[in-house]
Amino acid sequence: MPTFEENLAKADTYLVRFRADGVLNQIGGEAVAASSGATFDTISPVDLKPLAQVARGDAADIDRAAQAAKAAFPAWAALGGDKRKALLHKIADAIVARAEEIALVECMDTGQSLKFMAKAALRGAENFRFFADRAPEARDGKVLRTEGQLNLTGRMPIGPVGIITPWNTPFMLSTWKIAPALAAGCTVVHKPAEFSPLTARLLVEIAEAAGLPKGVWNLVNGLGEEAGKALTEHPAIKAIGFVGESRTGSMIMRQGAATLKRVHFELGGKNPVIVFADADLERAADAAVFMIYSLNGERCTSSSRLLVEDSIYPQFTAMVAEKAKRIKIGHPLDPATVVGPLIHPVHEKKVLDYLEIGRREGATVAAGGVKVSGLGEGCYIAPTLFTGATNAMRIAREEIFGPVLTAIPFKDEAEAVSLANDVDYGLTGYLWTSDLTRALRMTDQLEAGMIWVNSENVRHLPTPFGGVKNSGIGRDGGDWSFDFYMETRNVAFATAHHPIPKLAG
Ligand code: NAD
């Protein structure tokens, strides 16, 4: 395994081009600056120094990109499924070939540790392969017969689509949203998050170098309220696949109303991990710690509320606190680092404010609770556990999106369900018990789009991914992604000379 110093040196060589040329848009197969010439800085959360100047696209750039996607759509949609499959596999191969570059650039841009990002490219490639293999069947439907009539259902790609992604794991999420769109036969305009735009640039370059036709995939960088808003309002864009905050989702719904946009939302979460006394406590503690502190807690599926049966509450929270205190915090490229710096000082301030709010609300800091000093200028916050909390506290209700866990005791199953469901969100739930009947009963009652029993989040790509309540609309994964990117149609054939009503004599 390469050393910290070797990783730093390599990352530097991969970043040289971004420092020199900035992060350009990609429209109709051309790398272009914003038409206004405007740029904004992206900084590294490691030292807050600028990494690159990024094209600040606006409505004019979005219009050019949407027109390019519209022009490329008929040919791409008409391409046979087998050809799309082969091309998407070539993109996956090319991603794997540049896995090291993707991982190191992603770490420096997001602050996520290499421990987790080393596999980001491979997971992104897997997303491409998964949807590539389904491309040939994406259009297939059913045959529905009735007397005198044969119905053929089928799916057609909806048209050019807009994809808007967040900053937390930008490479993986971009592949997760874009691969099914391309497999379905849609063309794409992608607007990545302004805090971490670098790997979206690598991704579109990789796709075009692998042979993706010009204009099928366009990239416009910019601010949410400028480029993002324009994308959601553009009449040539038929649907918006969005991953981000719940309140941005509701803005996008409003913005897209005039052009009747179809929307797919993967939004925020305040996910419970529920631990009963009969669970394997060591495994449950490891899983709870993994789900809140991996990826710096900047993870939509993080288990940010720890609901513990009261008989084991002191013992279990002590186990979690002990593990949290031993987590290695440091530079994301240090192979030993688990928790790196948060994405940006603006986000760090939000998380630090919640640490203050938790204390003011009367919760106890059992681990962390502070900004870490001695690691330079970066946004380092210690893995934090609040105990003695109630579900009424803001630290138990609002998405903090950092390494902050709030532990609440419950007395019985009914109270566990009621606490778990008593938030606006409903993305995931994690349940730890050795009582199978209880697990079956509870999974029926928990308000969450995805529930893992006796497990952390382990994704199986054919399964549906998405949330209920304020955590989202629609599902990704398996065939569900195609339902969003495609229109289902029915064609009815008369198979006999049935009597046709005569209105005139
Ligand atoms: P955000 O909502 O602030 O931004 C997401 C994207 O939306 C960015 O590209 C941003 O520029 C754009 N945007 C902002 N305002 C816009 C507007 N008015 N119109 C169009 N686009 C606009 O989210 P974030 O802070 O980047 O990411 C963190 C959030 O993402 C958290 O809430 C997290 O839970 C969520 N998330 C959800 C999932 C999931 O699968 N459910 C996965 C990852 C992250």
XYZ file of C-alpha atoms and ligand atoms in Angstrom:
549
model
C 0.000 0.000 0.000
C 1.424 3.449 -0.895
C 2.528 5.651 1.990
C 0.996 8.984 2.964
C 3.893 10.833 1.302
C 3.532 8.847 -1.912
C -0.203 9.569 -1.982
C 0.434 13.288 -1.479
C 2.982 13.383 -4.299
C 0.696 11.508 -6.684
C -2.331 13.640 -5.803
C -0.262 16.698 -6.573
C 0.562 15.452 -10.065
C -3.111 14.694 -10.740
C -4.138 18.146 -9.529
C -1.628 20.079 -11.659
C -3.932 20.185 -14.675
C -6.839 21.529 -12.598
C -4.609 24.230 -11.121
C -3.421 25.216 -14.596
C -6.590 24.948 -16.686
C -9.362 25.111 -14.100
C -12.509 22.985 -14.305
C -14.221 23.519 -17.641
C -17.730 22.681 -18.767
C -18.270 20.033 -21.445
C -20.914 20.929 -24.011
C -21.514 19.066 -27.265
C -18.187 17.291 -26.896
C -16.160 20.486 -26.353
C -14.380 21.604 -23.190
C -15.493 25.197 -22.722
C -15.330 28.023 -20.195
C -18.571 29.601 -18.991
C -19.943 31.818 -21.764
C -19.744 34.814 -19.395
C -16.116 33.951 -18.608
C -16.989 33.844 -14.883
C -15.363 31.358 -12.498
C -15.484 30.453 -8.825
C -12.842 28.843 -6.606
C -13.045 25.341 -5.242
C -10.950 24.843 -2.122
C -9.535 21.743 -0.514
C -11.009 21.026 2.935
C -7.558 19.820 3.968
C -5.976 23.288 4.113
C -8.664 25.618 2.682
C -6.331 26.510 -0.195
C -7.806 26.870 -3.705
C -7.582 23.720 -5.818
C -8.907 25.180 -9.045
C -11.025 27.840 -10.666
C -14.308 26.397 -11.852
C -16.436 27.588 -14.784
C -19.449 29.416 -13.353
C -22.108 28.386 -15.828
C -25.425 30.199 -15.974
C -28.689 30.009 -17.921
C -26.896 30.628 -21.245
C -24.553 27.662 -20.701
C -27.423 25.460 -19.571
C -29.324 26.399 -22.706
C -26.376 25.411 -24.927
C -25.961 22.139 -23.026
C -29.689 21.353 -23.178
C -29.720 22.048 -26.941
C -26.690 19.751 -27.370
C -28.434 17.017 -25.361
C -31.606 17.509 -27.416
C -29.694 17.273 -30.700
C -27.871 14.114 -29.586
C -31.016 12.423 -28.267
C -32.580 10.879 -31.430
C -29.420 9.009 -32.468
C -28.571 7.881 -28.943
C -32.134 6.719 -28.262
C -32.177 4.830 -31.566
C -28.911 2.992 -30.878
C -29.476 -0.720 -30.201
C -29.411 -1.815 -26.570
C -26.456 -4.118 -27.234
C -24.406 -1.214 -28.568
C -25.251 0.923 -25.548
C -24.316 -2.005 -23.324
C -20.903 -2.388 -24.994
C -20.174 1.331 -24.743
C -21.147 1.564 -21.071
C -18.860 -1.390 -20.315
C -16.043 0.457 -22.101
C -16.692 3.455 -19.848
C -16.535 1.145 -16.819
C -13.190 -0.260 -18.011
C -11.844 3.251 -18.485
C -12.990 4.248 -14.985
C -11.127 1.271 -13.504
C -8.002 2.208 -15.472
C -8.032 5.656 -13.817
C -9.139 4.476 -10.357
C -6.110 5.863 -8.530
C -6.448 9.320 -10.073
C -10.184 9.428 -9.322
C -9.668 8.373 -5.698
C -6.867 10.831 -4.933
C -8.591 13.775 -6.614
C -11.875 12.937 -4.854
C -10.123 12.857 -1.449
C -8.482 16.245 -1.969
C -11.703 17.823 -3.232
C -14.100 16.392 -0.622
C -11.978 15.580 2.455
C -13.237 11.973 2.402
C -10.529 9.575 3.524
C -8.725 7.351 1.040
C -9.724 4.389 3.208
C -13.232 4.765 1.781
C -12.545 6.581 -1.503
C -9.997 4.009 -2.733
C -12.982 1.943 -3.843
C -15.055 4.872 -5.157
C -13.978 4.378 -8.744
C -14.569 0.637 -8.628
C -18.042 1.167 -7.219
C -18.687 3.767 -9.949
C -17.554 1.276 -12.586
C -19.864 -1.342 -11.064
C -22.773 1.070 -11.425
C -21.982 1.384 -15.144
C -21.688 -2.378 -15.592
C -24.913 -3.069 -13.727
C -26.989 -0.756 -15.929
C -25.024 -1.671 -19.074
C -26.156 -5.265 -18.690
C -29.778 -4.160 -18.412
C -29.698 -1.781 -21.404
C -30.765 -4.410 -23.974
C -33.977 -5.169 -22.017
C -34.790 -1.634 -20.895
C -37.481 -1.195 -23.570
C -39.162 -4.543 -23.068
C -42.714 -4.740 -21.801
C -45.673 -7.052 -21.583
C -48.195 -8.621 -23.916
C -51.715 -8.141 -22.548
C -54.498 -9.901 -24.412
C -58.211 -9.478 -24.290
C -60.864 -10.723 -26.678
C -60.304 -9.063 -30.061
C -57.316 -7.072 -28.844
C -53.605 -7.513 -28.358
C -51.769 -4.913 -26.240
C -48.035 -4.417 -26.364
C -46.473 -2.353 -23.619
C -42.971 -0.984 -23.885
C -40.762 1.776 -22.608
C -39.173 4.653 -24.523
C -36.455 6.945 -23.152
C -38.072 10.145 -21.864
C -35.634 12.530 -23.584
C -32.758 14.733 -22.409
C -32.575 14.718 -18.594
C -30.924 16.914 -15.985
C -28.870 15.334 -13.190
C -28.036 17.462 -10.135
C -25.677 15.955 -7.552
C -24.410 16.877 -4.049
C -20.870 17.248 -2.748
C -20.478 14.348 -0.306
C -19.478 11.422 -2.559
C -19.686 13.111 -5.953
C -18.042 10.490 -8.148
C -20.066 7.518 -6.944
C -23.342 9.457 -6.947
C -22.780 10.839 -10.450
C -22.272 7.337 -11.836
C -25.300 6.089 -9.877
C -27.557 8.659 -11.538
C -25.996 8.981 -15.006
C -25.356 5.306 -15.874
C -29.071 4.306 -15.829
C -30.029 7.433 -17.798
C -27.576 6.524 -20.565
C -28.554 2.846 -20.455
C -32.201 3.872 -20.913
C -31.314 5.918 -24.002
C -31.552 9.392 -22.459
C -29.022 12.154 -23.015
C -27.765 14.088 -20.009
C -26.913 17.542 -18.689
C -25.076 17.144 -15.380
C -24.747 19.941 -12.815
C -22.371 18.823 -10.031
C -22.116 20.458 -6.604
C -20.021 23.599 -6.407
C -18.033 22.383 -3.345
C -16.543 19.317 -5.126
C -16.632 19.552 -8.932
C -13.353 17.869 -9.922
C -14.252 14.207 -10.450
C -17.388 15.060 -12.470
C -14.977 16.604 -14.968
C -12.841 13.443 -15.003
C -15.942 11.320 -15.492
C -17.261 13.064 -18.611
C -13.767 13.037 -20.140
C -13.457 9.316 -19.456
C -16.862 8.645 -21.053
C -16.064 10.586 -24.215
C -12.592 9.064 -24.519
C -14.284 5.646 -24.310
C -16.380 6.561 -27.353
C -19.573 8.158 -26.025
C -20.890 10.367 -28.870
C -20.600 14.126 -28.475
C -23.535 15.819 -26.795
C -24.877 12.636 -25.161
C -23.387 13.725 -21.839
C -22.893 17.416 -21.085
C -21.445 18.974 -17.963
C -22.249 22.458 -16.685
C -20.642 23.648 -13.468
C -22.108 26.501 -11.517
C -24.083 27.588 -8.500
C -27.341 25.915 -7.554
C -29.424 29.051 -7.804
C -27.940 29.903 -11.226
C -26.997 26.858 -13.328
C -29.007 24.402 -11.219
C -32.169 26.485 -11.314
C -31.859 27.102 -15.065
C -31.520 23.356 -15.663
C -34.710 22.604 -13.732
C -36.580 25.265 -15.728
C -35.345 24.393 -19.218
C -38.143 23.225 -21.540
C -35.924 20.759 -23.464
C -35.101 18.889 -20.238
C -37.810 16.319 -19.566
C -36.882 15.105 -16.089
C -34.619 16.001 -13.172
C -32.788 13.353 -11.162
C -31.720 15.167 -7.993
C -29.677 14.124 -4.971
C -29.354 16.701 -2.209
C -31.131 18.425 0.642
C -34.870 18.107 1.172
C -35.468 21.843 1.026
C -33.588 22.081 -2.294
C -35.849 19.278 -3.542
C -38.944 21.308 -2.798
C -37.407 24.349 -4.546
C -36.708 22.203 -7.598
C -40.293 20.966 -7.599
C -41.508 24.568 -7.692
C -38.975 25.581 -10.338
C -39.914 22.632 -12.554
C -43.673 23.137 -12.244
C -44.060 25.438 -15.252
C -42.471 22.876 -17.586
C -44.125 19.896 -15.818
C -40.807 18.252 -14.982
C -40.780 14.659 -13.839
C -38.672 14.553 -10.675
C -36.756 11.897 -8.817
C -35.466 12.988 -5.404
C -32.909 11.345 -3.134
C -32.890 13.677 -0.141
C -31.817 13.954 3.478
C -32.177 11.566 6.392
C -32.170 11.335 10.188
C -31.882 7.593 10.283
C -32.378 5.533 13.438
C -30.308 2.555 14.481
C -32.442 0.653 16.997
C -30.637 -1.671 19.404
C -32.464 -4.156 21.625
C -30.854 -5.826 24.643
C -31.032 -9.227 22.919
C -28.829 -8.083 20.005
C -25.207 -9.025 19.416
C -24.029 -5.825 21.073
C -20.450 -5.860 19.838
C -21.570 -6.162 16.211
C -24.322 -3.599 16.715
C -21.853 -1.103 18.203
C -19.388 -1.585 15.347
C -22.169 -1.107 12.813
C -23.540 2.010 14.533
C -20.049 3.511 14.689
C -19.399 2.643 11.041
C -22.681 4.105 9.833
C -22.239 7.478 11.524
C -18.495 8.106 11.372
C -17.502 6.608 8.004
C -17.481 9.145 5.145
C -17.102 11.824 7.870
C -20.786 11.382 8.693
C -21.510 13.218 5.429
C -23.719 10.410 4.280
C -27.448 10.420 3.591
C -27.860 6.899 4.980
C -25.838 7.578 8.150
C -27.369 6.258 11.369
C -27.461 9.593 13.147
C -29.939 8.580 15.896
C -29.015 5.750 18.230
C -32.143 4.341 19.916
C -31.126 1.927 22.682
C -33.268 -0.254 24.987
C -32.994 1.368 28.407
C -31.652 -1.730 30.207
C -28.446 -1.599 28.118
C -28.333 2.166 27.428
C -25.403 3.012 29.771
C -23.380 -0.025 28.732
C -24.030 0.326 24.999
C -23.453 4.072 24.772
C -20.192 3.584 26.704
C -19.106 1.004 24.107
C -19.910 3.410 21.271
C -18.171 6.343 23.005
C -15.068 4.242 23.558
C -14.944 3.238 19.877
C -15.621 6.826 18.720
C -12.719 8.153 20.784
C -10.307 5.680 19.172
C -11.140 6.658 15.575
C -8.146 8.085 13.743
C -8.747 11.624 12.489
C -6.356 13.050 9.942
C -5.377 13.969 6.420
C -7.562 12.088 3.915
C -4.540 10.729 2.045
C -2.977 9.179 5.156
C -3.839 5.476 4.739
C -4.570 5.222 8.481
C -7.142 8.040 8.486
C -10.778 7.154 9.044
C -12.311 10.609 9.565
C -11.028 13.453 7.395
C -11.969 17.125 7.276
C -15.539 18.210 6.537
C -16.144 19.558 3.065
C -16.024 23.335 3.640
C -15.854 25.929 6.430
C -19.510 26.816 5.761
C -20.530 23.221 6.477
C -18.101 22.957 9.385
C -19.786 25.971 10.975
C -23.176 24.290 10.618
C -21.902 21.149 12.370
C -20.131 23.149 15.115
C -23.352 25.110 15.680
C -25.176 21.804 16.255
C -22.549 20.792 18.825
C -23.390 24.004 20.666
C -27.134 23.499 20.218
C -26.863 19.964 21.672
C -25.084 21.252 24.758
C -27.600 24.078 25.203
C -30.468 21.604 24.858
C -29.022 19.675 27.818
C -27.495 16.623 26.110
C -24.186 15.247 27.407
C -21.092 15.027 25.222
C -19.881 11.444 25.734
C -17.249 11.650 22.980
C -15.787 14.370 20.757
C -17.825 17.552 20.619
C -14.899 19.706 19.493
C -12.988 20.955 16.491
C -9.699 19.074 16.333
C -6.591 21.212 16.634
C -3.093 20.426 15.411
C -4.099 19.286 11.941
C -3.698 22.623 10.186
C -6.415 24.848 8.771
C -8.745 22.026 7.688
C -12.315 21.444 8.865
C -11.600 18.603 11.303
C -14.309 17.702 13.851
C -13.945 14.849 16.333
C -16.426 11.952 16.117
C -19.114 13.020 18.561
C -21.653 11.154 20.687
C -24.434 12.925 22.563
C -26.088 10.925 25.333
C -28.988 11.850 27.583
C -30.849 13.216 24.586
C -34.555 13.217 23.815
C -36.292 13.019 20.469
C -37.581 16.568 20.966
C -34.075 18.036 20.704
C -32.942 19.590 17.436
C -29.870 17.303 17.430
C -32.337 14.391 17.248
C -34.617 15.840 14.578
C -32.482 17.784 12.106
C -29.959 16.419 9.636
C -26.481 17.512 10.820
C -24.594 15.685 8.047
C -21.426 15.307 10.092
C -19.839 12.827 12.523
C -22.444 13.450 15.227
C -24.558 10.724 16.832
C -27.461 11.356 19.218
C -28.330 8.516 21.635
C -31.844 8.177 23.082
C -33.143 5.404 25.381
C -36.443 3.558 24.827
C -38.379 1.269 27.151
C -40.134 -1.129 24.773
C -40.845 -1.967 21.168
C -43.767 0.437 20.856
C -41.677 3.344 22.079
C -38.796 2.378 19.768
C -41.130 2.491 16.746
C -42.708 5.726 17.845
C -39.321 7.449 18.371
C -37.940 6.066 15.108
C -40.898 7.406 13.134
C -41.190 10.729 14.935
C -39.080 12.747 12.473
C -39.810 14.316 9.099
C -37.369 12.017 7.306
C -37.659 8.354 6.287
C -34.623 7.221 4.330
C -33.165 4.218 6.190
C -33.560 2.341 9.452
C -31.211 -0.161 11.109
C -32.587 -2.733 13.527
C -30.559 -4.929 15.890
C -32.350 -7.791 17.650
C -32.092 -11.572 17.769
C -35.891 -11.923 17.956
C -36.990 -12.709 14.415
C -40.697 -12.214 15.055
C -40.058 -8.817 16.567
C -37.885 -7.875 13.585
C -40.639 -8.839 11.139
C -43.240 -6.942 13.159
C -41.097 -3.829 13.451
C -39.989 -3.643 9.834
C -43.693 -3.419 8.933
C -44.067 -0.388 11.161
C -40.882 1.579 10.521
C -41.319 4.529 8.162
C -38.232 4.176 5.981
C -37.562 3.343 2.343
C -34.755 0.930 3.281
C -34.277 -1.115 6.443
C -31.315 -3.280 7.335
C -31.792 -5.921 10.049
C -28.663 -6.915 11.963
C -26.521 -5.157 9.381
C -24.996 -1.868 8.415
C -25.841 -0.453 4.970
C -24.693 -3.094 2.502
C -25.942 -2.239 -0.981
C -27.125 -4.839 -3.441
C -27.617 -2.983 -6.740
C -30.763 -4.831 -7.900
C -32.649 -3.692 -4.771
C -34.628 -0.427 -4.645
C -32.878 2.619 -3.147
C -34.825 5.660 -1.954
C -36.696 7.256 0.901
C -40.201 7.986 2.157
C -41.564 11.185 3.766
C -39.121 14.101 3.327
C -36.314 11.755 2.262
C -37.305 11.356 -1.322
C -39.557 10.549 -4.216
C -38.910 7.557 -6.474
C -36.521 4.627 -6.398
C -33.189 3.874 -8.008
C -31.592 0.493 -8.524
C -32.715 -2.623 -10.387
C -35.352 -1.857 -12.951
C -36.751 1.041 -10.894
C -34.273 3.510 -12.400
C -35.665 2.809 -15.867
C -39.190 3.634 -14.700
C -37.953 7.148 -14.087
C -35.864 7.665 -17.213
C -38.414 6.085 -19.546
C -42.041 6.495 -20.574
C -44.218 3.393 -20.493
C -46.517 3.169 -23.534
C -49.240 0.860 -24.710
C -50.071 -0.073 -28.287
C -53.376 -1.865 -28.885
C -53.998 -3.995 -32.016
C -57.432 -5.127 -33.073
C -57.248 -8.868 -33.744
C -60.810 -9.219 -35.090
C -63.416 -7.148 -36.911
C -65.182 -5.935 -33.806
C -68.279 -3.766 -34.206
C -67.357 -0.076 -34.337
C -70.021 2.320 -33.009
C -71.590 4.286 -35.901
C -72.413 7.820 -34.865
C -73.815 8.866 -38.236
C -76.644 6.572 -39.336
P -27.833 20.739 -1.738
O -29.284 20.457 -1.836
O -27.394 21.991 -1.094
O -27.160 20.742 -3.189
C -27.278 19.652 -4.067
C -27.168 20.151 -5.489
O -28.287 20.975 -5.775
C -25.924 20.990 -5.768
O -25.412 20.645 -7.048
C -26.477 22.399 -5.763
O -25.724 23.293 -6.553
C -27.850 22.180 -6.372
N -28.837 23.227 -6.082
C -28.909 24.042 -5.000
N -29.956 24.883 -5.125
C -30.570 24.583 -6.300
C -31.707 25.093 -6.975
N -32.436 26.093 -6.480
N -32.062 24.540 -8.159
C -31.341 23.515 -8.678
N -30.244 23.008 -8.092
C -29.862 23.531 -6.905
O -27.190 19.451 -1.039
P -25.676 19.262 -0.585
O -25.449 20.117 0.603
O -24.793 19.382 -1.787
O -25.665 17.715 -0.170
C -26.021 17.243 1.089
C -27.460 16.720 1.084
O -27.599 15.682 0.117
C -27.853 16.093 2.410
O -29.148 16.522 2.755
C -27.844 14.597 2.112
O -28.651 13.808 2.940
C -28.304 14.583 0.695
N -27.927 13.320 0.053
C -28.920 12.404 -0.181
C -28.601 11.169 -0.759
C -29.668 10.132 -0.992
O -29.422 9.199 -1.738
N -30.851 10.251 -0.393
C -27.272 10.877 -1.103
C -26.288 11.848 -0.831
C -26.641 13.063 -0.266
